[in-house]
Tab-separated table of C-alpha atoms in Angstrom:
chain	number	residue	atom	x	y	z
N	30	MET	CA	127.196	124.728	9.553
N	31	LYS	CA	125.927	128.185	11.337
N	32	LYS	CA	127.588	132.217	9.019
N	33	ALA	CA	128.530	135.577	10.393
N	34	LEU	CA	129.489	138.205	9.306
N	35	ILE	CA	131.556	140.841	11.325
N	36	THR	CA	132.385	144.162	9.806
N	37	GLY	CA	135.977	145.474	9.641
N	38	ALA	CA	137.103	142.046	10.451
N	39	ASN	CA	140.674	142.583	8.304
N	40	LYS	CA	142.554	143.366	11.609
N	41	GLY	CA	142.606	143.738	15.241
N	42	ILE	CA	139.438	142.293	17.352
N	43	GLY	CA	137.949	141.960	14.302
N	44	LEU	CA	140.468	140.139	13.065
N	45	GLU	CA	140.831	137.801	16.342
N	46	THR	CA	136.599	137.421	16.752
N	47	ALA	CA	136.666	135.646	13.161
N	48	ARG	CA	139.654	133.238	14.494
N	49	GLN	CA	137.786	132.679	17.246
N	50	LEU	CA	134.321	131.924	15.514
N	51	LEU	CA	136.368	130.231	12.619
N	52	ASN	CA	137.658	127.344	15.546
N	53	ALA	CA	133.916	127.248	17.154
N	54	GLY	CA	133.274	125.658	13.911
N	55	TYR	CA	131.222	129.175	11.869
N	56	PHE	CA	131.520	130.329	8.230
N	57	VAL	CA	132.960	133.432	9.120
N	58	TYR	CA	132.334	136.428	6.084
N	59	ILE	CA	134.747	138.818	6.284
N	60	GLY	CA	133.363	142.604	6.129
N	61	CYS	CA	135.870	144.963	5.299
N	62	ARG	CA	135.954	147.930	2.714
N	63	ASP	CA	139.257	147.213	1.408
N	64	ALA	CA	139.379	143.907	-0.811
N	65	ALA	CA	143.073	143.377	-0.921
N	66	LYS	CA	143.411	143.615	3.185
N	67	GLY	CA	140.403	141.545	3.455
N	68	ALA	CA	142.064	138.814	1.250
N	69	GLU	CA	145.251	139.342	3.552
N	70	ALA	CA	143.658	139.046	6.798
N	71	ALA	CA	141.730	135.246	5.232
N	72	ALA	CA	144.905	134.408	4.338
N	73	LEU	CA	146.580	134.508	8.126
N	74	LEU	CA	143.337	132.820	9.117
N	75	GLY	CA	144.391	130.100	6.726
N	76	ASN	CA	141.146	127.910	7.123
N	77	THR	CA	138.533	127.710	3.961
N	78	ASN	CA	135.858	128.263	5.998
N	79	THR	CA	135.802	132.759	5.505
N	80	ALA	CA	134.678	134.721	2.427
N	81	VAL	CA	136.162	138.222	1.846
N	82	ILE	CA	132.766	140.666	1.378
N	83	PRO	CA	133.984	144.335	0.301
N	84	LEU	CA	131.667	146.110	3.133
N	85	ASP	CA	131.793	149.584	3.099
N	86	VAL	CA	129.314	150.771	6.260
N	87	THR	CA	129.375	154.312	5.482
N	88	ASN	CA	128.002	153.342	1.906
N	89	ILE	CA	124.673	152.405	1.430
N	90	ASP	CA	125.026	150.406	-1.915
N	91	SER	CA	128.113	149.152	-0.638
N	92	ILE	CA	126.086	146.944	2.160
N	93	ILE	CA	123.493	146.426	-0.441
N	94	GLU	CA	125.945	144.521	-2.432
N	95	ALA	CA	127.060	142.941	0.638
N	96	ARG	CA	123.747	141.929	1.416
N	97	GLU	CA	123.615	140.336	-2.230
N	98	GLU	CA	126.424	138.572	-2.635
N	99	ILE	CA	125.943	136.900	0.916
N	100	GLY	CA	122.663	136.059	-0.326
N	101	ARG	CA	124.074	134.239	-3.315
N	102	THR	CA	125.779	131.808	-0.870
N	103	THR	CA	123.101	131.402	2.183
N	104	SER	CA	119.512	131.910	2.996
N	105	GLN	CA	120.604	132.736	6.471
N	106	LEU	CA	122.761	134.535	8.687
N	107	ASP	CA	123.188	133.700	12.045
N	108	VAL	CA	125.441	136.219	13.695
N	109	LEU	CA	125.830	139.824	12.816
N	110	ILE	CA	128.680	141.566	15.078
N	111	ASN	CA	128.780	145.305	14.385
N	112	ASN	CA	132.448	145.602	14.677
N	113	ALA	CA	134.046	148.510	12.602
N	114	GLY	CA	134.639	151.483	13.870
N	115	ILE	CA	136.812	154.897	13.960
N	116	LEU	CA	138.003	157.240	16.611
N	117	GLY	CA	137.675	160.504	14.379
N	118	GLN	CA	139.578	163.903	14.547
N	119	LEU	CA	141.694	164.184	17.703
N	120	PRO	CA	141.789	166.615	19.707
N	121	GLN	CA	137.266	166.567	20.064
N	122	THR	CA	136.375	168.813	22.993
N	123	PRO	CA	133.031	169.782	22.685
N	124	SER	CA	133.174	173.148	22.331
N	125	ALA	CA	135.656	173.342	19.501
N	126	ALA	CA	135.320	169.799	17.707
N	127	PRO	CA	133.799	170.610	14.168
N	128	GLN	CA	130.455	169.148	13.339
N	129	ALA	CA	131.667	167.847	10.172
N	130	ALA	CA	133.867	165.412	12.173
N	131	ILE	CA	131.642	164.978	14.692
N	132	ARG	CA	129.099	163.652	12.075
N	133	GLU	CA	132.026	161.678	10.550
N	134	VAL	CA	132.115	159.232	13.374
N	135	PHE	CA	128.740	159.120	13.762
N	136	GLU	CA	127.918	157.858	10.345
N	137	THR	CA	130.393	154.632	11.205
N	138	ASN	CA	129.896	154.200	14.559
N	139	PHE	CA	126.211	155.070	14.993
N	140	PHE	CA	124.245	154.977	10.739
N	141	GLY	CA	126.848	152.421	9.603
N	142	VAL	CA	125.157	149.985	12.431
N	143	ILE	CA	121.665	150.779	11.792
N	144	ASN	CA	122.104	150.885	8.526
N	145	VAL	CA	124.063	147.377	8.155
N	146	THR	CA	121.831	145.782	10.771
N	147	GLN	CA	118.516	146.516	8.854
N	148	THR	CA	120.061	145.548	4.781
N	149	PHE	CA	121.027	142.302	6.811
N	150	LEU	CA	117.804	141.476	8.868
N	151	ASP	CA	116.323	139.425	6.982
N	152	LEU	CA	118.565	136.622	6.749
N	153	LEU	CA	118.811	137.235	10.480
N	154	LYS	CA	115.345	136.373	10.844
N	155	ALA	CA	115.738	132.738	8.728
N	156	ALA	CA	118.143	131.877	11.141
N	157	GLU	CA	116.649	129.484	14.597
N	158	GLN	CA	118.858	131.702	16.605
N	159	PRO	CA	119.924	134.761	15.315
N	160	ARG	CA	122.613	136.850	17.805
N	161	ILE	CA	123.415	140.476	16.332
N	162	VAL	CA	126.651	142.192	18.490
N	163	ASN	CA	127.270	145.733	18.679
N	164	VAL	CA	130.341	146.431	19.676
N	165	THR	CA	130.391	149.777	21.548
N	166	SER	CA	132.780	151.392	24.319
N	167	GLY	CA	133.302	151.904	27.728
N	168	LEU	CA	132.916	155.522	26.900
N	169	ALA	CA	129.240	154.979	25.877
N	170	SER	CA	128.517	154.915	29.361
N	171	LEU	CA	127.020	157.702	30.841
N	172	THR	CA	126.489	156.348	34.685
N	173	LEU	CA	130.022	155.891	34.681
N	174	HIS	CA	131.011	159.804	33.233
N	175	SER	CA	128.901	160.729	35.690
N	176	ASP	CA	131.243	159.268	38.287
N	177	PRO	CA	134.395	161.419	39.484
N	178	ALA	CA	136.238	158.137	40.737
N	179	TRP	CA	135.966	156.312	37.257
N	180	VAL	CA	139.559	155.685	35.702
N	181	TYR	CA	138.397	157.119	32.926
N	182	TYR	CA	136.438	160.063	33.888
N	183	PRO	CA	139.051	162.829	32.141
N	184	ILE	CA	137.693	161.040	28.761
N	185	LYS	CA	135.436	163.153	27.696
N	186	SER	CA	134.298	163.753	23.706
N	187	ALA	CA	132.358	165.255	21.613
N	188	ALA	CA	132.333	162.357	18.685
N	189	TYR	CA	133.953	158.949	19.776
N	190	GLY	CA	131.960	158.341	23.221
N	191	PRO	CA	128.372	160.285	22.709
N	192	SER	CA	128.696	157.571	18.868
N	193	LYS	CA	128.623	154.430	20.978
N	194	THR	CA	126.389	156.308	24.125
N	195	ALA	CA	123.706	156.478	20.783
N	196	LEU	CA	125.013	152.928	19.767
N	197	ASN	CA	124.314	151.676	23.076
N	198	ALA	CA	120.570	153.136	22.773
N	199	TYR	CA	119.817	151.674	19.313
N	200	THR	CA	120.962	148.281	20.357
N	201	LEU	CA	118.443	149.151	23.692
N	202	ALA	CA	115.639	149.412	21.017
N	203	LEU	CA	116.116	146.917	18.713
N	204	SER	CA	116.455	144.144	21.274
N	205	TYR	CA	113.012	145.462	23.077
N	206	GLU	CA	111.498	145.295	19.292
N	207	LEU	CA	112.540	141.663	19.047
N	208	ARG	CA	112.023	140.891	22.488
N	209	ASP	CA	109.474	138.018	21.281
N	210	THR	CA	111.855	136.340	18.767
N	211	ALA	CA	114.935	134.030	19.404
N	212	PHE	CA	117.210	137.114	18.724
N	213	LYS	CA	119.871	137.704	20.891
N	214	VAL	CA	120.798	141.624	20.379
N	215	ASN	CA	123.586	143.149	23.211
N	216	ALA	CA	125.600	145.538	23.512
N	217	VAL	CA	129.563	144.544	24.299
N	218	ASP	CA	132.506	146.404	25.209
N	219	PRO	CA	136.151	144.721	24.357
N	220	GLY	CA	137.643	147.239	27.134
N	221	TYR	CA	140.476	149.335	26.128
N	222	THR	CA	142.271	146.574	24.039
N	223	ALA	CA	146.184	147.085	22.017
N	224	THR	CA	145.504	147.386	18.638
N	225	ASP	CA	146.035	150.185	15.796
N	226	PHE	CA	142.953	151.842	17.415
N	227	ASN	CA	144.487	153.415	20.026
N	228	ASN	CA	148.154	152.872	18.700
N	229	HIS	CA	148.564	149.947	21.167
N	230	SER	CA	148.291	151.970	23.904
N	231	GLY	CA	145.298	149.715	25.448
N	232	THR	CA	146.077	147.172	28.263
N	233	GLY	CA	143.673	144.482	27.232
N	234	SER	CA	144.687	141.771	24.318
N	235	VAL	CA	142.816	141.198	20.957
N	236	GLU	CA	142.101	137.819	22.362
N	237	GLY	CA	140.562	138.230	25.618
N	238	ALA	CA	138.522	141.146	23.761
N	239	ALA	CA	137.183	138.923	20.813
N	240	ALA	CA	136.684	136.546	23.415
N	241	LEU	CA	134.048	138.024	25.152
N	242	LEU	CA	132.389	139.200	21.535
N	243	VAL	CA	132.069	135.259	20.759
N	244	ARG	CA	130.809	134.304	24.221
N	245	PHE	CA	127.655	137.259	23.004
N	246	ALA	CA	127.557	135.870	19.178
N	247	THR	CA	127.268	132.228	20.848
N	248	LEU	CA	124.681	133.045	23.511
N	249	GLU	CA	122.542	129.856	24.198
N	250	ALA	CA	118.341	130.127	24.006
N	251	ASP	CA	118.565	131.470	27.656
N	252	GLY	CA	121.228	134.484	27.335
N	253	PRO	CA	120.067	137.741	27.924
N	254	THR	CA	119.206	140.975	25.299
N	255	GLY	CA	118.939	143.904	25.593
N	256	LYS	CA	121.956	144.558	27.748
N	257	TYR	CA	125.488	146.376	28.313
N	258	PHE	CA	128.521	144.129	29.121
N	259	SER	CA	132.455	145.450	29.493
N	260	ASN	CA	135.648	143.735	29.573
N	261	ASP	CA	136.608	146.240	31.990
N	262	ARG	CA	134.027	144.927	34.299
N	263	SER	CA	135.843	141.184	34.077
N	264	GLY	CA	133.006	140.360	31.428
N	265	GLU	CA	129.723	141.637	33.208
N	266	GLU	CA	126.933	143.838	32.695
N	267	SER	CA	127.961	147.509	32.699
N	268	PRO	CA	125.841	150.734	33.463
N	269	TRP	CA	124.156	152.534	30.478
């Protein structure tokens, strides 16, 4: 049975992604900061092929403990979905957003992904076809941000968007480093999805968002790597 770790998996897109991977026959590690909320999520899933892993992506000790806990039950990890993310303090005007608030967003959305990925890379390397999905945003695209005709053109922040742009750059660099291996590493934007993240103002469903993440978590050997895909573009490639 293939095994997947999803960060921020106790609700929203993360929880639905767990559900869909379970339905696809995967064992899923539910990564979340609050073990009690993780247990509630596992109960909602109603599947015994899950394990709750306390994991705070901004705390390296927590990440290491999670790696050790998972390592006690398996010698390999087939899928890592870096889903945990925060919007941060609003407003985020570039001229006035406090640097501390910007750093807080980057700690989760960028540095957290790097720390989790590096810590679990040995387990991923032990898998035959390891997959890494970094959950990004359409707001990460510098190309689209330069196009006045883009629907989200006015939404420019000092923290959230730039943190995802940095994540995209890391995804591209990591995929290049691993280009001669069986790894597939992609940045995937679930689109503007109705979740707690945006007070359910999004236009997309969690089912559709999760389906896109699962698609790239379960890529075949000839699948793409080092790319950026978005539900806002019907699941096709998005410009950097």
